[in-house]
Amino acid sequence: MKLYILNGPNLNFLGIREPDHYGRTTYADLCKMIEEHCSARDVECVCLQSNHEGALVDFIQDAYYQRADGIVINPGAYTHTSIALLDAVKSVSIPTVEVHISKVEEREDFRQISYIRAACEKTITGHGTAGYLEAVDFLIDFLKNK
């Protein structure tokens, strides 16, 4: 089983950016945590991050070409603006879970809109970086029962 773990803008600044919302875990620590979690479950994972919308679309398409079984995505601010990411996830038909470290439903009004959610099997918010592990476990179970 292969999962793509995709992160959008500013997630490379985890641990630096607004630690009250996002915690003190760095992006490198997050990737290590996910990789160890996946390895313990005999799952290959590919962790990628970009601040550019088109690069994220390319990552989603690459998941298709590399025959990934699932995608975990934290689109960052593109959650609220990007129809391109929605279309990319819809076009590849790979089971996808949307993850947000903070509890977006309790934040600013503009954060209440998620375009990508319509193409996702599940959304996990407000569980900190552990939400990624929850998303991985969900996809493993989802894919085994598919």
PDB file of C-alpha atoms in Angstrom:
ATOM      1  CA  MET A   1       0.000   0.000   0.000  1.00  0.00           C
ATOM      2  CA  LYS A   2       1.276   3.462  -0.899  1.00  0.00           C
ATOM      3  CA  LEU A   3      -0.011   6.759   0.496  1.00  0.00           C
ATOM      4  CA  TYR A   4       0.809  10.289  -0.573  1.00  0.00           C
ATOM      5  CA  ILE A   5       0.890  12.809   2.285  1.00  0.00           C
ATOM      6  CA  LEU A   6       0.501  16.288   0.803  1.00  0.00           C
ATOM      7  CA  ASN A   7       0.845  19.621   2.564  1.00  0.00           C
ATOM      8  CA  GLY A   8       0.061  23.048   1.229  1.00  0.00           C
ATOM      9  CA  PRO A   9       1.292  26.570   1.851  1.00  0.00           C
ATOM     10  CA  ASN A  10       3.108  27.505   5.047  1.00  0.00           C
ATOM     11  CA  LEU A  11       3.092  23.979   6.457  1.00  0.00           C
ATOM     12  CA  ASN A  12       6.858  23.962   5.965  1.00  0.00           C
ATOM     13  CA  PHE A  13       6.782  26.592   8.764  1.00  0.00           C
ATOM     14  CA  LEU A  14       5.230  24.268  11.336  1.00  0.00           C
ATOM     15  CA  GLY A  15       6.742  24.940  14.733  1.00  0.00           C
ATOM     16  CA  ILE A  16       7.443  28.535  13.705  1.00  0.00           C
ATOM     17  CA  ARG A  17       4.110  29.796  12.421  1.00  0.00           C
ATOM     18  CA  GLU A  18       1.390  30.548  14.995  1.00  0.00           C
ATOM     19  CA  PRO A  19       2.298  27.815  17.482  1.00  0.00           C
ATOM     20  CA  ASP A  20      -0.907  28.545  19.431  1.00  0.00           C
ATOM     21  CA  HIS A  21      -2.870  27.174  16.454  1.00  0.00           C
ATOM     22  CA  TYR A  22      -0.433  24.684  14.963  1.00  0.00           C
ATOM     23  CA  GLY A  23       1.805  23.569  17.831  1.00  0.00           C
ATOM     24  CA  ARG A  24       5.574  23.371  18.048  1.00  0.00           C
ATOM     25  CA  THR A  25       6.134  20.215  15.986  1.00  0.00           C
ATOM     26  CA  THR A  26       8.293  21.066  12.962  1.00  0.00           C
ATOM     27  CA  TYR A  27       7.508  19.923   9.433  1.00  0.00           C
ATOM     28  CA  ALA A  28      10.538  17.575   9.545  1.00  0.00           C
ATOM     29  CA  ASP A  29       9.239  16.105  12.812  1.00  0.00           C
ATOM     30  CA  LEU A  30       5.779  15.679  11.282  1.00  0.00           C
ATOM     31  CA  CYS A  31       7.168  13.794   8.286  1.00  0.00           C
ATOM     32  CA  LYS A  32       9.287  11.573  10.536  1.00  0.00           C
ATOM     33  CA  MET A  33       6.254  10.802  12.720  1.00  0.00           C
ATOM     34  CA  ILE A  34       4.147   9.891   9.664  1.00  0.00           C
ATOM     35  CA  GLU A  35       6.927   7.812   8.084  1.00  0.00           C
ATOM     36  CA  GLU A  36       7.448   5.820  11.300  1.00  0.00           C
ATOM     37  CA  HIS A  37       3.700   5.295  11.692  1.00  0.00           C
ATOM     38  CA  CYS A  38       3.385   4.079   8.108  1.00  0.00           C
ATOM     39  CA  SER A  39       6.467   1.864   8.348  1.00  0.00           C
ATOM     40  CA  ALA A  40       5.041   0.132  11.425  1.00  0.00           C
ATOM     41  CA  ARG A  41       1.975  -0.696   9.316  1.00  0.00           C
ATOM     42  CA  ASP A  42       3.943  -1.845   6.243  1.00  0.00           C
ATOM     43  CA  VAL A  43       2.709   1.161   4.275  1.00  0.00           C
ATOM     44  CA  GLU A  44       4.916   3.168   1.949  1.00  0.00           C
ATOM     45  CA  CYS A  45       4.405   6.907   2.241  1.00  0.00           C
ATOM     46  CA  VAL A  46       5.566   9.869   0.227  1.00  0.00           C
ATOM     47  CA  CYS A  47       5.558  13.195   2.126  1.00  0.00           C
ATOM     48  CA  LEU A  48       5.479  16.311  -0.042  1.00  0.00           C
ATOM     49  CA  GLN A  49       4.904  20.007   0.619  1.00  0.00           C
ATOM     50  CA  SER A  50       4.565  23.043  -1.607  1.00  0.00           C
ATOM     51  CA  ASN A  51       3.545  26.638  -1.234  1.00  0.00           C
ATOM     52  CA  HIS A  52       2.341  26.585  -4.868  1.00  0.00           C
ATOM     53  CA  GLU A  53      -1.104  25.453  -5.970  1.00  0.00           C
ATOM     54  CA  GLY A  54       0.055  24.036  -9.305  1.00  0.00           C
ATOM     55  CA  ALA A  55       2.748  21.954  -7.619  1.00  0.00           C
ATOM     56  CA  LEU A  56       0.084  20.434  -5.349  1.00  0.00           C
ATOM     57  CA  VAL A  57      -1.989  19.578  -8.432  1.00  0.00           C
ATOM     58  CA  ASP A  58       1.140  17.962  -9.906  1.00  0.00           C
ATOM     59  CA  PHE A  59       1.632  15.944  -6.687  1.00  0.00           C
ATOM     60  CA  ILE A  60      -1.970  14.698  -6.874  1.00  0.00           C
ATOM     61  CA  GLN A  61      -1.493  13.685 -10.499  1.00  0.00           C
ATOM     62  CA  ASP A  62       1.829  12.045  -9.614  1.00  0.00           C
ATOM     63  CA  ALA A  63      -0.017   9.980  -6.995  1.00  0.00           C
ATOM     64  CA  TYR A  64      -2.139   8.651  -9.853  1.00  0.00           C
ATOM     65  CA  TYR A  65       0.850   7.868 -12.090  1.00  0.00           C
ATOM     66  CA  GLN A  66       2.715   6.224  -9.206  1.00  0.00           C
ATOM     67  CA  ARG A  67      -0.373   4.138  -8.397  1.00  0.00           C
ATOM     68  CA  ALA A  68      -0.837   5.494  -4.894  1.00  0.00           C
ATOM     69  CA  ASP A  69      -3.681   3.868  -3.013  1.00  0.00           C
ATOM     70  CA  GLY A  70      -4.631   6.923  -0.980  1.00  0.00           C
ATOM     71  CA  ILE A  71      -3.908  10.585  -0.322  1.00  0.00           C
ATOM     72  CA  VAL A  72      -3.812  12.523   2.928  1.00  0.00           C
ATOM     73  CA  ILE A  73      -3.914  16.242   2.196  1.00  0.00           C
ATOM     74  CA  ASN A  74      -3.683  19.374   4.268  1.00  0.00           C
ATOM     75  CA  PRO A  75      -4.250  22.012   1.592  1.00  0.00           C
ATOM     76  CA  GLY A  76      -3.580  24.860   4.030  1.00  0.00           C
ATOM     77  CA  ALA A  77      -5.130  28.112   2.835  1.00  0.00           C
ATOM     78  CA  TYR A  78      -5.914  26.518  -0.554  1.00  0.00           C
ATOM     79  CA  THR A  79      -8.673  24.635   1.271  1.00  0.00           C
ATOM     80  CA  HIS A  80     -10.761  27.791   1.070  1.00  0.00           C
ATOM     81  CA  THR A  81      -9.845  28.939  -2.435  1.00  0.00           C
ATOM     82  CA  SER A  82      -8.793  26.109  -4.733  1.00  0.00           C
ATOM     83  CA  ILE A  83     -11.221  24.537  -7.131  1.00  0.00           C
ATOM     84  CA  ALA A  84      -8.110  23.259  -8.959  1.00  0.00           C
ATOM     85  CA  LEU A  85      -7.243  20.966  -6.022  1.00  0.00           C
ATOM     86  CA  LEU A  86     -10.848  19.755  -5.860  1.00  0.00           C
ATOM     87  CA  ASP A  87     -10.801  18.982  -9.577  1.00  0.00           C
ATOM     88  CA  ALA A  88      -7.431  17.223  -9.308  1.00  0.00           C
ATOM     89  CA  VAL A  89      -8.603  14.937  -6.488  1.00  0.00           C
ATOM     90  CA  LYS A  90     -11.853  14.215  -8.333  1.00  0.00           C
ATOM     91  CA  SER A  91      -9.997  13.431 -11.551  1.00  0.00           C
ATOM     92  CA  VAL A  92      -7.617  10.853 -10.049  1.00  0.00           C
ATOM     93  CA  SER A  93     -10.312   8.985  -8.086  1.00  0.00           C
ATOM     94  CA  ILE A  94      -7.885   8.108  -5.289  1.00  0.00           C
ATOM     95  CA  PRO A  95      -9.450   7.920  -1.809  1.00  0.00           C
ATOM     96  CA  THR A  96      -8.448  11.126  -0.032  1.00  0.00           C
ATOM     97  CA  VAL A  97      -8.645  12.416   3.531  1.00  0.00           C
ATOM     98  CA  GLU A  98      -8.544  16.151   4.283  1.00  0.00           C
ATOM     99  CA  VAL A  99      -6.589  17.040   7.436  1.00  0.00           C
ATOM    100  CA  HIS A 100      -6.283  20.292   9.379  1.00  0.00           C
ATOM    101  CA  ILE A 101      -4.114  20.622  12.458  1.00  0.00           C
ATOM    102  CA  SER A 102      -6.265  23.345  13.985  1.00  0.00           C
ATOM    103  CA  LYS A 103      -9.992  23.238  14.576  1.00  0.00           C
ATOM    104  CA  VAL A 104     -10.894  25.294  11.493  1.00  0.00           C
ATOM    105  CA  GLU A 105     -14.594  25.189  12.315  1.00  0.00           C
ATOM    106  CA  GLU A 106     -13.885  27.391  15.357  1.00  0.00           C
ATOM    107  CA  ARG A 107     -11.753  29.933  13.525  1.00  0.00           C
ATOM    108  CA  GLU A 108     -12.398  32.782  11.074  1.00  0.00           C
ATOM    109  CA  ASP A 109     -15.500  32.764   8.881  1.00  0.00           C
ATOM    110  CA  PHE A 110     -13.524  32.291   5.662  1.00  0.00           C
ATOM    111  CA  ARG A 111     -12.089  29.036   7.047  1.00  0.00           C
ATOM    112  CA  GLN A 112     -15.571  27.503   7.098  1.00  0.00           C
ATOM    113  CA  ILE A 113     -15.450  26.867   3.351  1.00  0.00           C
ATOM    114  CA  SER A 114     -13.602  23.804   2.071  1.00  0.00           C
ATOM    115  CA  TYR A 115     -13.731  23.204  -1.647  1.00  0.00           C
ATOM    116  CA  ILE A 116     -11.716  19.982  -1.492  1.00  0.00           C
ATOM    117  CA  ARG A 117     -13.994  18.375   1.111  1.00  0.00           C
ATOM    118  CA  ALA A 118     -16.496  17.401  -1.600  1.00  0.00           C
ATOM    119  CA  ALA A 119     -13.940  14.953  -3.036  1.00  0.00           C
ATOM    120  CA  CYS A 120     -12.763  13.484   0.273  1.00  0.00           C
ATOM    121  CA  GLU A 121     -13.796  10.362   2.124  1.00  0.00           C
ATOM    122  CA  LYS A 122     -13.270  12.055   5.479  1.00  0.00           C
ATOM    123  CA  THR A 123     -12.159  15.316   7.073  1.00  0.00           C
ATOM    124  CA  ILE A 124     -10.161  15.465  10.310  1.00  0.00           C
ATOM    125  CA  THR A 125      -9.775  18.807  12.085  1.00  0.00           C
ATOM    126  CA  GLY A 126      -8.405  19.956  15.394  1.00  0.00           C
ATOM    127  CA  HIS A 127      -6.475  16.811  16.345  1.00  0.00           C
ATOM    128  CA  GLY A 128      -3.091  18.467  15.922  1.00  0.00           C
ATOM    129  CA  THR A 129      -0.447  16.568  13.999  1.00  0.00           C
ATOM    130  CA  ALA A 130      -1.966  13.306  15.299  1.00  0.00           C
ATOM    131  CA  GLY A 131      -4.756  13.956  12.781  1.00  0.00           C
ATOM    132  CA  TYR A 132      -2.386  12.802  10.052  1.00  0.00           C
ATOM    133  CA  LEU A 133      -1.937   9.445  11.781  1.00  0.00           C
ATOM    134  CA  GLU A 134      -5.702   9.155  12.182  1.00  0.00           C
ATOM    135  CA  ALA A 135      -6.041   9.845   8.448  1.00  0.00           C
ATOM    136  CA  VAL A 136      -3.463   7.176   7.585  1.00  0.00           C
ATOM    137  CA  ASP A 137      -5.240   4.630   9.789  1.00  0.00           C
ATOM    138  CA  PHE A 138      -8.599   5.546   8.268  1.00  0.00           C
ATOM    139  CA  LEU A 139      -7.249   5.034   4.744  1.00  0.00           C
ATOM    140  CA  ILE A 140      -5.660   1.701   5.636  1.00  0.00           C
ATOM    141  CA  ASP A 141      -8.995   0.438   7.002  1.00  0.00           C
ATOM    142  CA  PHE A 142     -10.973   2.024   4.173  1.00  0.00           C
ATOM    143  CA  LEU A 143      -8.774   0.464   1.503  1.00  0.00           C
ATOM    144  CA  LYS A 144      -8.765  -2.979   3.137  1.00  0.00           C
ATOM    145  CA  ASN A 145     -12.576  -2.954   3.276  1.00  0.00           C
ATOM    146  CA  LYS A 146     -13.078  -1.548  -0.207  1.00  0.00           C
TER     147      LYS A 146
END
